[in-house]
PDB file of C-alpha atoms in Angstrom:
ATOM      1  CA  UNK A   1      66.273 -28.152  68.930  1.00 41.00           C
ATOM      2  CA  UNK A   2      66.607 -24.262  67.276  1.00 41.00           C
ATOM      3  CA  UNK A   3      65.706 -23.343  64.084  1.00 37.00           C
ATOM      4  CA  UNK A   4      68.507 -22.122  63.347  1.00 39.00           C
ATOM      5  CA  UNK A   5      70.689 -25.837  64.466  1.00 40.00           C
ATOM      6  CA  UNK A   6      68.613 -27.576  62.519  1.00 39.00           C
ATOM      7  CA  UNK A   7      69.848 -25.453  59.666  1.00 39.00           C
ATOM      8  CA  UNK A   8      73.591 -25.946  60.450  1.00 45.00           C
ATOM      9  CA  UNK A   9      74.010 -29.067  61.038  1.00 48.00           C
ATOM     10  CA  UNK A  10      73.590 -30.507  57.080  1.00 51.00           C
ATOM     11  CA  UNK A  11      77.810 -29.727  56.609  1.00 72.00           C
ATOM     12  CA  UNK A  12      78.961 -32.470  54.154  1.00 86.00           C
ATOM     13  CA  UNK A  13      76.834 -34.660  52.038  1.00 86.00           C
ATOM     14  CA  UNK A  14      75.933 -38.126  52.260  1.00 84.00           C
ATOM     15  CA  UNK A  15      78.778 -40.199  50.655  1.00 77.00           C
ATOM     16  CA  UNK A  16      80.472 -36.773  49.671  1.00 81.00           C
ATOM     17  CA  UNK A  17      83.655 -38.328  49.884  1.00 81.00           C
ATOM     18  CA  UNK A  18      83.013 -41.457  48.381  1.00 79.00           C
ATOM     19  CA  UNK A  19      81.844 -39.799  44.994  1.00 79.00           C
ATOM     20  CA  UNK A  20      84.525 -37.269  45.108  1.00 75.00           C
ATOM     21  CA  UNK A  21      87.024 -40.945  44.792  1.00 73.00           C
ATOM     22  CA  UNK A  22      84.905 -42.020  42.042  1.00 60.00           C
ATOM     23  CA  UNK A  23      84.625 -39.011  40.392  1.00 72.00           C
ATOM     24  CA  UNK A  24      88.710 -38.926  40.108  1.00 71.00           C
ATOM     25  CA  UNK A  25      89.066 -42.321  39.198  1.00 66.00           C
ATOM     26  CA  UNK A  26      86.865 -42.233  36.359  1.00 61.00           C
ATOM     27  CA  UNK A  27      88.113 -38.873  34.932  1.00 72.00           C
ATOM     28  CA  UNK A  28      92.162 -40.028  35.399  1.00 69.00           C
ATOM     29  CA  UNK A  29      91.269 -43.009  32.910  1.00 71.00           C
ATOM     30  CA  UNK A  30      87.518 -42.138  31.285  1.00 70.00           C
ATOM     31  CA  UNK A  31      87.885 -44.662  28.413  1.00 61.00           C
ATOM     32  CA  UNK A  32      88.978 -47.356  30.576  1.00 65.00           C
ATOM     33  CA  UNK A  33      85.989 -46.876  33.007  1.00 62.00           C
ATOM     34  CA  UNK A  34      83.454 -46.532  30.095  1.00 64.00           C
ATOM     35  CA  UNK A  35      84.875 -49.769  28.715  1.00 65.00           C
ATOM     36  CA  UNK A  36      84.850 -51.750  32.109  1.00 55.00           C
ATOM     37  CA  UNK A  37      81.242 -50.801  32.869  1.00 66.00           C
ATOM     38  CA  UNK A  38      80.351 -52.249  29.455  1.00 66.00           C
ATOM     39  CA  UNK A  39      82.078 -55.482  29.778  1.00 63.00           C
ATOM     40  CA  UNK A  40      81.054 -56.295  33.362  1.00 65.00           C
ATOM     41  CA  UNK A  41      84.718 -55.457  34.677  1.00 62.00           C
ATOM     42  CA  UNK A  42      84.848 -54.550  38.475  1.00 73.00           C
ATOM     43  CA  UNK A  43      86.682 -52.114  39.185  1.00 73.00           C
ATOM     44  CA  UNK A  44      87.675 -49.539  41.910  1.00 72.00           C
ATOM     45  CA  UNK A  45      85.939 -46.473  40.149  1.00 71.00           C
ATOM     46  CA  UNK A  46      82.618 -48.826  40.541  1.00 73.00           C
ATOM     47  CA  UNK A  47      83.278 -49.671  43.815  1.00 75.00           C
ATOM     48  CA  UNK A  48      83.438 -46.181  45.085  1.00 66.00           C
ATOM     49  CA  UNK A  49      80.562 -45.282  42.561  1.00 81.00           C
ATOM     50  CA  UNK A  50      78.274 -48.210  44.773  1.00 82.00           C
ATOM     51  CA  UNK A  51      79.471 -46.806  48.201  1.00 84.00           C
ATOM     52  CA  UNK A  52      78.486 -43.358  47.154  1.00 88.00           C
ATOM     53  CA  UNK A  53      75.210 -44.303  45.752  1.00 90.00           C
ATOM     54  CA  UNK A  54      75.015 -46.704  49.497  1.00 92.00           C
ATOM     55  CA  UNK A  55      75.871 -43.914  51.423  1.00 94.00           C
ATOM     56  CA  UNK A  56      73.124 -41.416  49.573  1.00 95.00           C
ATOM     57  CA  UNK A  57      70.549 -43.539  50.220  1.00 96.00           C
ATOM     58  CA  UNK A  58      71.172 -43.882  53.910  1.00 97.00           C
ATOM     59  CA  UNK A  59      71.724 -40.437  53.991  1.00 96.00           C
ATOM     60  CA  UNK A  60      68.012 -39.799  52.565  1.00 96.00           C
ATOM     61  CA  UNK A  61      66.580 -42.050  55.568  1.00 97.00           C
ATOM     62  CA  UNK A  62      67.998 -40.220  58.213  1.00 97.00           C
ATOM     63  CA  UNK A  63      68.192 -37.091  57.185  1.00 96.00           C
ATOM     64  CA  UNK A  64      64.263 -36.224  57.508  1.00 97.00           C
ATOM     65  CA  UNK A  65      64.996 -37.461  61.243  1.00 97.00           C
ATOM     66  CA  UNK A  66      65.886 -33.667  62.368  1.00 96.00           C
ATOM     67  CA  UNK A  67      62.450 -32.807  62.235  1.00 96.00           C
ATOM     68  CA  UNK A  68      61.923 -34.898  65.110  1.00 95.00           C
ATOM     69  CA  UNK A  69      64.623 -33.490  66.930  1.00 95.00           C
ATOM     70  CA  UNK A  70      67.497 -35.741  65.802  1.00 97.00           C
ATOM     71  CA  UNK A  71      71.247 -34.203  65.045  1.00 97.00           C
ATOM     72  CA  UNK A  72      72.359 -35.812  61.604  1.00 97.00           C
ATOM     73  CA  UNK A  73      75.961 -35.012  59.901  1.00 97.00           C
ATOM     74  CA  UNK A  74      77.572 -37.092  57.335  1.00 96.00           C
ATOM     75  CA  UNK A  75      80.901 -37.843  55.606  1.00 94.00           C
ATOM     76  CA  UNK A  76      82.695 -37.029  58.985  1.00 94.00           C
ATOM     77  CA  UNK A  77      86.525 -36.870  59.272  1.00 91.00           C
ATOM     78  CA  UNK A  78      87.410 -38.054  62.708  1.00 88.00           C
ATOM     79  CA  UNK A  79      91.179 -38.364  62.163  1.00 84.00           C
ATOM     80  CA  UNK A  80      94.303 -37.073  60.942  1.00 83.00           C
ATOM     81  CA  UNK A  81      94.635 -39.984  59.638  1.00 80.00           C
ATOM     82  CA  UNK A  82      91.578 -39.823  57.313  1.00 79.00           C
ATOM     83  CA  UNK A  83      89.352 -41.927  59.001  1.00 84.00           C
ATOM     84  CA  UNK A  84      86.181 -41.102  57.915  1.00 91.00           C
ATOM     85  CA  UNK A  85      82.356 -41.753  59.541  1.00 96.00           C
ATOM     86  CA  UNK A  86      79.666 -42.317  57.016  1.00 95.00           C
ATOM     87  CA  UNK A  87      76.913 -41.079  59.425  1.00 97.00           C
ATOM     88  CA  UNK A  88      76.638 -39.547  62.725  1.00 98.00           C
ATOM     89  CA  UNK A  89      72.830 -39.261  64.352  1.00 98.00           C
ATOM     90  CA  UNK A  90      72.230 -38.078  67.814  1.00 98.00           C
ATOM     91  CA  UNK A  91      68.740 -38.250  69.446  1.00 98.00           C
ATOM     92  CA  UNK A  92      66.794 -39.233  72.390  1.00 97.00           C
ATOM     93  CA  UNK A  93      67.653 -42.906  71.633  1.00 98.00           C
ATOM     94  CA  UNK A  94      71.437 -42.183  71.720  1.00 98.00           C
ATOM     95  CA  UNK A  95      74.618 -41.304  69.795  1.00 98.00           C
ATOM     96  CA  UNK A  96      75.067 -43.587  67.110  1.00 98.00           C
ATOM     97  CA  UNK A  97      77.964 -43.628  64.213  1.00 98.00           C
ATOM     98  CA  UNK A  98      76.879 -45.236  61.080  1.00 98.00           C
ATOM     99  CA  UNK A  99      78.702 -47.070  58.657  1.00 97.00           C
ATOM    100  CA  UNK A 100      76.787 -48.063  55.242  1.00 97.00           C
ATOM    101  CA  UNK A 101      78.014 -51.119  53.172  1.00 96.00           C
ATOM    102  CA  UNK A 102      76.718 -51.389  49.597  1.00 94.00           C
ATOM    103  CA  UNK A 103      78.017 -54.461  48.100  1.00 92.00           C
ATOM    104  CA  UNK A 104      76.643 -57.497  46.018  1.00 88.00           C
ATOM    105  CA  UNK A 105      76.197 -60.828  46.799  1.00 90.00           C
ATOM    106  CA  UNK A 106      76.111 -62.425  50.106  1.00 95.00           C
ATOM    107  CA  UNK A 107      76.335 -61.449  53.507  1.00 96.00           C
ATOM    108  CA  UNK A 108      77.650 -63.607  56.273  1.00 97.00           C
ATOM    109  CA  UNK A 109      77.409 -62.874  60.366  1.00 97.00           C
ATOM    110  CA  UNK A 110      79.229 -64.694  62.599  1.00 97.00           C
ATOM    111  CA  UNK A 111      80.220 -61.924  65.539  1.00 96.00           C
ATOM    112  CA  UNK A 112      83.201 -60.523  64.881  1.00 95.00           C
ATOM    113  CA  UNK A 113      83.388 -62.271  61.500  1.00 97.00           C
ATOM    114  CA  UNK A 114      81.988 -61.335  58.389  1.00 97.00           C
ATOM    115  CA  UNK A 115      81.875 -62.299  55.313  1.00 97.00           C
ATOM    116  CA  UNK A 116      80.985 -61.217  51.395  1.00 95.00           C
ATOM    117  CA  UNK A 117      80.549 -63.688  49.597  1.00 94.00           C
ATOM    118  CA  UNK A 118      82.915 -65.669  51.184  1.00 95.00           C
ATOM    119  CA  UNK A 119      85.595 -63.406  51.694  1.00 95.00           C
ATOM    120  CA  UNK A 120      86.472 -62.374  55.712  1.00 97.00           C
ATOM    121  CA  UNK A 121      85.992 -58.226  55.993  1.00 96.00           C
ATOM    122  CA  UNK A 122      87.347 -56.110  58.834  1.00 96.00           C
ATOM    123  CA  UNK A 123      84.183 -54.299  58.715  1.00 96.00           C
ATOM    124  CA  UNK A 124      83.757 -54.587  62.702  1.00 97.00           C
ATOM    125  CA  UNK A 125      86.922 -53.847  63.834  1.00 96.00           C
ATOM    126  CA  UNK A 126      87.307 -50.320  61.839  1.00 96.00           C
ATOM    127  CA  UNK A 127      83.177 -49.482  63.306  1.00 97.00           C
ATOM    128  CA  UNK A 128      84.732 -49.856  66.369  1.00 97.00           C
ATOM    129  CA  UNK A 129      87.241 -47.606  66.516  1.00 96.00           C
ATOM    130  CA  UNK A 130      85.501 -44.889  64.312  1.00 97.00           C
ATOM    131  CA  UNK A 131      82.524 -45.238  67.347  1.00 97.00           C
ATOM    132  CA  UNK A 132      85.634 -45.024  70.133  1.00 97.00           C
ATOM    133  CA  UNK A 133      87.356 -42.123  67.731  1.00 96.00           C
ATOM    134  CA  UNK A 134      83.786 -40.330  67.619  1.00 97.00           C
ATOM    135  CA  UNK A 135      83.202 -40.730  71.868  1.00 98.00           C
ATOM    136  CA  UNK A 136      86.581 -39.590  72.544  1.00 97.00           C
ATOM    137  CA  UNK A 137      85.730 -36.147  70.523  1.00 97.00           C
ATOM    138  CA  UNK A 138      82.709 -35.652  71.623  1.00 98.00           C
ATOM    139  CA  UNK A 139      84.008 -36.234  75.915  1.00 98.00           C
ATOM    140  CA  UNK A 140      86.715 -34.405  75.301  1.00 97.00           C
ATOM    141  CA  UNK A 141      84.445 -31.400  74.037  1.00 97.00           C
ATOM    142  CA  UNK A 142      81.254 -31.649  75.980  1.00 98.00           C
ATOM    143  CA  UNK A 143      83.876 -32.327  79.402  1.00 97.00           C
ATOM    144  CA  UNK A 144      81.549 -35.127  80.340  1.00 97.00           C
ATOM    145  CA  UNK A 145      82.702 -38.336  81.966  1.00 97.00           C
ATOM    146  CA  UNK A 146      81.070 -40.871  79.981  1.00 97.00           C
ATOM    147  CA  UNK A 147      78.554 -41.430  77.127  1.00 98.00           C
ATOM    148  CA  UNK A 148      77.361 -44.728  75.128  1.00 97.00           C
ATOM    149  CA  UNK A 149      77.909 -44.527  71.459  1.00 98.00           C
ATOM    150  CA  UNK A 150      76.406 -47.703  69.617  1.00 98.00           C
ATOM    151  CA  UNK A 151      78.167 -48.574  66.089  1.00 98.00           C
ATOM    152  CA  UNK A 152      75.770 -49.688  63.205  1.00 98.00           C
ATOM    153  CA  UNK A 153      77.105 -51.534  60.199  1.00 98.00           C
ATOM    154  CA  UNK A 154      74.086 -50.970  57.600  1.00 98.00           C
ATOM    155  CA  UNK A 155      74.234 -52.954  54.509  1.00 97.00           C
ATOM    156  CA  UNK A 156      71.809 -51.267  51.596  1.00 95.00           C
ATOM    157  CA  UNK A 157      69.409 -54.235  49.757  1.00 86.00           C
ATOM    158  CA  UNK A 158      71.648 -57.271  51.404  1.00 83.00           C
ATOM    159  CA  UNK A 159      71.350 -61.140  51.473  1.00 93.00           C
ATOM    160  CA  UNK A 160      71.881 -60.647  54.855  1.00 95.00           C
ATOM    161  CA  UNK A 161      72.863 -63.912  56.754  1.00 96.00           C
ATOM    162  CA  UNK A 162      73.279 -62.678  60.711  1.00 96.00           C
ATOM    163  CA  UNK A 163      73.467 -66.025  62.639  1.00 97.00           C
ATOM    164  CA  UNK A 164      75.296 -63.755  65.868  1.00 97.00           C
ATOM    165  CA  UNK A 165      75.855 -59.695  66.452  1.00 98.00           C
ATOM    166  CA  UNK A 166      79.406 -59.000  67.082  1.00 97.00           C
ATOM    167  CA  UNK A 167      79.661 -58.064  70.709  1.00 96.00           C
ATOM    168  CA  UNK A 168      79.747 -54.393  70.237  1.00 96.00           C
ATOM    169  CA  UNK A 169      78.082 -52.957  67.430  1.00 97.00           C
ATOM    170  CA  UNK A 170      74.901 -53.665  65.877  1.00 98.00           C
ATOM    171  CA  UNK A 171      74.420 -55.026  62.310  1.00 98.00           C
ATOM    172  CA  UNK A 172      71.436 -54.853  60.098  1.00 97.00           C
ATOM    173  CA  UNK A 173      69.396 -53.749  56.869  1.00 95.00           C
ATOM    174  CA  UNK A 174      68.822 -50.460  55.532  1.00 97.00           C
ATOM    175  CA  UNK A 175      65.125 -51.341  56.795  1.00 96.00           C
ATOM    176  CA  UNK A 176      65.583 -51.903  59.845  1.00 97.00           C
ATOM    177  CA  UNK A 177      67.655 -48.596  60.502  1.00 98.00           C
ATOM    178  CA  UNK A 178      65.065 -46.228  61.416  1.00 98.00           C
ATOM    179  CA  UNK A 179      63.344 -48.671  63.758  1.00 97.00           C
ATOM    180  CA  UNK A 180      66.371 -49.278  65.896  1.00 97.00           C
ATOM    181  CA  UNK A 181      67.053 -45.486  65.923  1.00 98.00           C
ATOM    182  CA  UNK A 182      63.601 -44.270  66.750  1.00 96.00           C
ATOM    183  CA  UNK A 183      62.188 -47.310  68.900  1.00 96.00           C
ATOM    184  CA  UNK A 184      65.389 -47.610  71.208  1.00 93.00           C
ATOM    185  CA  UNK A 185      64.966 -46.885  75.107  1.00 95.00           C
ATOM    186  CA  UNK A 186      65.359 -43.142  75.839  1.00 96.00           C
ATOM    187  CA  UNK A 187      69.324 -42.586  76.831  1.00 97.00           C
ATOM    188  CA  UNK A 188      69.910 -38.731  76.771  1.00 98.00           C
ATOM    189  CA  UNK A 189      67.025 -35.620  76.982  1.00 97.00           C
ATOM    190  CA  UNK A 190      66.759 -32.644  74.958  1.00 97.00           C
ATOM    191  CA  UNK A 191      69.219 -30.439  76.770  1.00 97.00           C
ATOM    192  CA  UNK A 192      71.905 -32.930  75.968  1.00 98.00           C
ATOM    193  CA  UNK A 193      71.338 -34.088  72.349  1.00 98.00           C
ATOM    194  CA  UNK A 194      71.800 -30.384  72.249  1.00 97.00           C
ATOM    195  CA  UNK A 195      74.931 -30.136  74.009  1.00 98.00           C
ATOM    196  CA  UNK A 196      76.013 -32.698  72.134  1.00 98.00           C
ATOM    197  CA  UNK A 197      74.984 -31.270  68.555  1.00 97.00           C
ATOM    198  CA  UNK A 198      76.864 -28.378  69.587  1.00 96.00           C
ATOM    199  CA  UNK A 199      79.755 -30.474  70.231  1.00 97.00           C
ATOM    200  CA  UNK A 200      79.771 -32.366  67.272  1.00 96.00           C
ATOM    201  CA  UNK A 201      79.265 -29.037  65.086  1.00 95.00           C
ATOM    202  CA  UNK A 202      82.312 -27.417  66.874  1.00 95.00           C
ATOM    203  CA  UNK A 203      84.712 -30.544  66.093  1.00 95.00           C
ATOM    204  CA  UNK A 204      83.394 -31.571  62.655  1.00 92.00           C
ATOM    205  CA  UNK A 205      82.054 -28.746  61.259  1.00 81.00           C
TER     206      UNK A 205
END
Protein backbone atom coordinates (compact mmCIF):
# COMPACT_ATOMS: atom_id res chain seq x y z
CA UNK A 1 0.00 0.00 0.00
CA UNK A 2 1.34 3.90 -0.99
CA UNK A 3 2.69 6.19 1.20
CA UNK A 4 0.66 8.48 0.49
CA UNK A 5 -2.89 5.90 1.27
CA UNK A 6 -1.60 5.13 4.25
CA UNK A 7 -1.74 8.81 5.03
CA UNK A 8 -5.40 9.28 3.90
CA UNK A 9 -7.07 6.83 5.13
CA UNK A 10 -7.08 8.07 9.18
CA UNK A 11 -10.60 10.38 8.21
CA UNK A 12 -12.64 10.32 11.48
CA UNK A 13 -11.48 9.31 14.86
CA UNK A 14 -12.07 6.38 16.86
CA UNK A 15 -15.43 6.87 18.72
CA UNK A 16 -15.55 10.50 17.17
CA UNK A 17 -19.09 10.36 17.22
CA UNK A 18 -19.70 8.83 20.34
CA UNK A 19 -17.80 11.67 22.32
CA UNK A 20 -19.24 14.33 20.21
CA UNK A 21 -22.99 12.77 22.03
CA UNK A 22 -21.36 12.94 25.28
CA UNK A 23 -19.81 15.99 24.92
CA UNK A 24 -23.49 17.64 24.23
CA UNK A 25 -25.15 15.90 26.82
CA UNK A 26 -22.97 16.93 29.48
CA UNK A 27 -22.68 20.63 28.42
CA UNK A 28 -26.87 20.92 27.85
CA UNK A 29 -27.14 20.00 31.72
CA UNK A 30 -23.28 20.31 33.31
CA UNK A 31 -24.50 20.39 36.95
CA UNK A 32 -26.69 17.53 36.55
CA UNK A 33 -23.88 15.35 34.98
CA UNK A 34 -21.29 16.49 37.63
CA UNK A 35 -23.83 15.52 40.27
CA UNK A 36 -24.77 12.03 38.73
CA UNK A 37 -21.12 10.99 38.35
CA UNK A 38 -20.73 11.73 42.07
CA UNK A 39 -23.63 9.83 43.30
CA UNK A 40 -23.19 6.71 41.14
CA UNK A 41 -26.26 7.77 38.85
CA UNK A 42 -26.19 6.15 35.29
CA UNK A 43 -26.92 8.09 32.94
CA UNK A 44 -26.91 8.62 29.10
CA UNK A 45 -24.01 11.27 29.11
CA UNK A 46 -21.94 8.21 30.85
CA UNK A 47 -23.04 5.84 28.60
CA UNK A 48 -21.84 7.61 25.56
CA UNK A 49 -18.73 8.79 27.66
CA UNK A 50 -17.92 4.56 28.07
CA UNK A 51 -18.61 3.89 24.30
CA UNK A 52 -16.27 6.65 23.36
CA UNK A 53 -13.59 5.69 25.71
CA UNK A 54 -14.56 1.63 24.16
CA UNK A 55 -14.31 2.74 20.85
CA UNK A 56 -10.70 4.70 21.47
CA UNK A 57 -9.24 1.90 22.72
CA UNK A 58 -10.12 -0.38 19.86
CA UNK A 59 -9.24 2.22 17.71
CA UNK A 60 -5.52 2.26 19.26
CA UNK A 61 -5.26 -1.67 18.48
CA UNK A 62 -5.94 -1.48 15.03
CA UNK A 63 -4.81 1.44 14.01
CA UNK A 64 -0.88 0.50 14.09
CA UNK A 65 -2.23 -2.40 11.69
CA UNK A 66 -1.56 -0.07 8.44
CA UNK A 67 1.93 -0.57 8.78
CA UNK A 68 1.43 -3.99 7.81
CA UNK A 69 -0.55 -3.16 4.99
CA UNK A 70 -4.03 -3.08 6.56
CA UNK A 71 -6.80 -0.23 5.49
CA UNK A 72 -8.31 1.11 8.90
CA UNK A 73 -11.20 3.96 9.02
CA UNK A 74 -13.39 4.60 11.90
CA UNK A 75 -16.65 6.27 13.00
CA UNK A 76 -18.12 5.41 9.47
CA UNK A 77 -21.57 6.68 8.34
CA UNK A 78 -23.02 4.05 6.11
CA UNK A 79 -26.56 5.47 5.92
CA UNK A 80 -28.84 8.21 5.49
CA UNK A 81 -30.25 7.05 8.11
CA UNK A 82 -27.29 7.52 10.51
CA UNK A 83 -26.18 4.22 10.85
CA UNK A 84 -22.90 4.37 11.91
CA UNK A 85 -19.74 1.59 11.81
CA UNK A 86 -17.39 1.79 14.70
CA UNK A 87 -14.49 0.25 12.67
CA UNK A 88 -13.78 -0.76 9.24
CA UNK A 89 -10.26 -2.86 8.60
CA UNK A 90 -9.40 -4.34 5.30
CA UNK A 91 -6.35 -6.66 4.85
CA UNK A 92 -5.11 -9.83 3.50
CA UNK A 93 -7.34 -11.69 6.02
CA UNK A 94 -10.51 -9.92 4.73
CA UNK A 95 -12.97 -7.02 5.08
CA UNK A 96 -14.18 -6.86 8.42
CA UNK A 97 -16.71 -4.12 10.12
CA UNK A 98 -16.22 -3.73 13.75
CA UNK A 99 -18.51 -2.93 16.33
CA UNK A 100 -17.00 -2.22 20.01
CA UNK A 101 -19.26 -2.72 23.14
CA UNK A 102 -18.01 -1.18 26.40
CA UNK A 103 -20.37 -2.01 29.07
CA UNK A 104 -20.24 -3.39 32.75
CA UNK A 105 -21.21 -6.39 34.13
CA UNK A 106 -21.94 -9.58 32.45
CA UNK A 107 -21.91 -10.87 29.15
CA UNK A 108 -24.11 -13.64 27.92
CA UNK A 109 -23.79 -15.70 24.31
CA UNK A 110 -26.29 -17.72 23.19
CA UNK A 111 -26.21 -17.20 19.07
CA UNK A 112 -28.34 -14.76 18.16
CA UNK A 113 -29.06 -13.88 21.79
CA UNK A 114 -27.26 -11.81 24.02
CA UNK A 115 -27.40 -10.66 27.03
CA UNK A 116 -25.96 -7.81 29.70
CA UNK A 117 -26.48 -8.63 32.63
CA UNK A 118 -29.51 -10.19 32.01
CA UNK A 119 -31.07 -7.96 29.74
CA UNK A 120 -31.65 -9.36 25.78
CA UNK A 121 -29.55 -6.74 23.28
CA UNK A 122 -30.06 -6.49 19.54
CA UNK A 123 -26.44 -6.23 19.26
CA UNK A 124 -26.35 -9.01 16.36
CA UNK A 125 -29.00 -8.07 14.37
CA UNK A 126 -27.83 -4.21 13.85
CA UNK A 127 -23.79 -5.93 13.08
CA UNK A 128 -25.51 -7.53 10.54
CA UNK A 129 -26.90 -5.14 8.61
CA UNK A 130 -24.11 -2.47 9.16
CA UNK A 131 -21.67 -5.59 7.59
CA UNK A 132 -24.56 -6.06 4.60
CA UNK A 133 -24.85 -1.93 4.48
CA UNK A 134 -20.86 -1.82 4.30
CA UNK A 135 -20.68 -4.90 1.29
CA UNK A 136 -23.34 -3.32 -0.62
CA UNK A 137 -21.08 0.07 -0.81
CA UNK A 138 -18.17 -1.29 -1.32
CA UNK A 139 -19.80 -3.87 -4.67
CA UNK A 140 -21.50 -1.26 -5.80
CA UNK A 141 -18.16 0.87 -6.04
CA UNK A 142 -15.43 -1.60 -6.76
CA UNK A 143 -18.26 -3.26 -9.64
CA UNK A 144 -17.31 -6.63 -8.28
CA UNK A 145 -19.74 -9.51 -7.97
CA UNK A 146 -19.17 -10.68 -4.60
CA UNK A 147 -16.97 -10.21 -1.49
CA UNK A 148 -17.11 -11.76 2.23
CA UNK A 149 -17.36 -9.19 4.91
CA UNK A 150 -17.18 -10.86 8.50
CA UNK A 151 -18.98 -8.72 11.42
CA UNK A 152 -17.10 -8.59 14.85
CA UNK A 153 -18.92 -7.61 18.01
CA UNK A 154 -15.82 -6.67 20.38
CA UNK A 155 -16.61 -6.15 23.94
CA UNK A 156 -13.57 -4.01 25.79
CA UNK A 157 -12.49 -5.84 29.46
CA UNK A 158 -15.84 -8.24 29.42
CA UNK A 159 -17.13 -11.14 31.64
CA UNK A 160 -17.58 -12.67 28.57
CA UNK A 161 -19.88 -15.81 28.73
CA UNK A 162 -19.95 -17.20 24.80
CA UNK A 163 -21.56 -20.69 25.15
CA UNK A 164 -22.47 -20.41 20.90
CA UNK A 165 -21.37 -17.67 18.00
CA UNK A 166 -24.36 -16.33 16.35
CA UNK A 167 -24.39 -17.78 12.89
CA UNK A 168 -22.96 -14.85 11.14
CA UNK A 169 -20.73 -12.69 12.89
CA UNK A 170 -18.04 -13.35 15.20
CA UNK A 171 -17.98 -12.32 18.91
CA UNK A 172 -15.08 -11.88 21.19
CA UNK A 173 -12.62 -9.83 23.55
CA UNK A 174 -10.70 -6.87 22.84
CA UNK A 175 -7.74 -9.55 23.13
CA UNK A 176 -8.53 -11.65 20.94
CA UNK A 177 -9.12 -8.97 18.09
CA UNK A 178 -5.84 -8.74 16.56
CA UNK A 179 -5.36 -12.50 16.47
CA UNK A 180 -8.47 -13.19 14.48
CA UNK A 181 -7.57 -10.26 12.14
CA UNK A 182 -3.96 -11.10 11.53
CA UNK A 183 -4.00 -15.06 11.86
CA UNK A 184 -7.15 -15.57 9.53
CA UNK A 185 -6.66 -17.58 6.12
CA UNK A 186 -5.54 -15.22 3.31
CA UNK A 187 -8.98 -14.05 1.37
CA UNK A 188 -7.96 -11.06 -0.92
CA UNK A 189 -4.08 -9.97 -2.26
CA UNK A 190 -2.54 -6.71 -2.30
CA UNK A 191 -3.98 -5.39 -5.52
CA UNK A 192 -7.41 -5.74 -4.03
CA UNK A 193 -7.18 -4.56 -0.38
CA UNK A 194 -6.11 -1.70 -2.52
CA UNK A 195 -8.95 -1.51 -4.72
CA UNK A 196 -10.89 -1.82 -2.00
CA UNK A 197 -9.20 1.02 0.23
CA UNK A 198 -9.80 3.11 -2.64
CA UNK A 199 -13.32 2.22 -2.56
CA UNK A 200 -13.96 2.68 0.86
CA UNK A 201 -12.05 6.21 0.79
CA UNK A 202 -14.26 7.34 -2.20
CA UNK A 203 -17.68 6.41 -0.30
CA UNK A 204 -16.73 7.32 3.29
CA UNK A 205 -14.30 9.72 3.06
Amino acid sequence: MTRRMMRRDTGRRPGQSARERQQALASADPVMTVLARQLGINTAEQAWDAGARGEQHVGRLLNPLRADGWFVMHDLKVSRGGTNVDHLAIGPSGVFVIDTKNVQGSVWVGGPNIKVNGFSKDYVEKLEAQALLVRQALLEETDWDSLWVQGLLVFVKPDLHVKEQPENIVVLDDSELLPVLVNGNRRLSTAQVERLARAAQAIWR
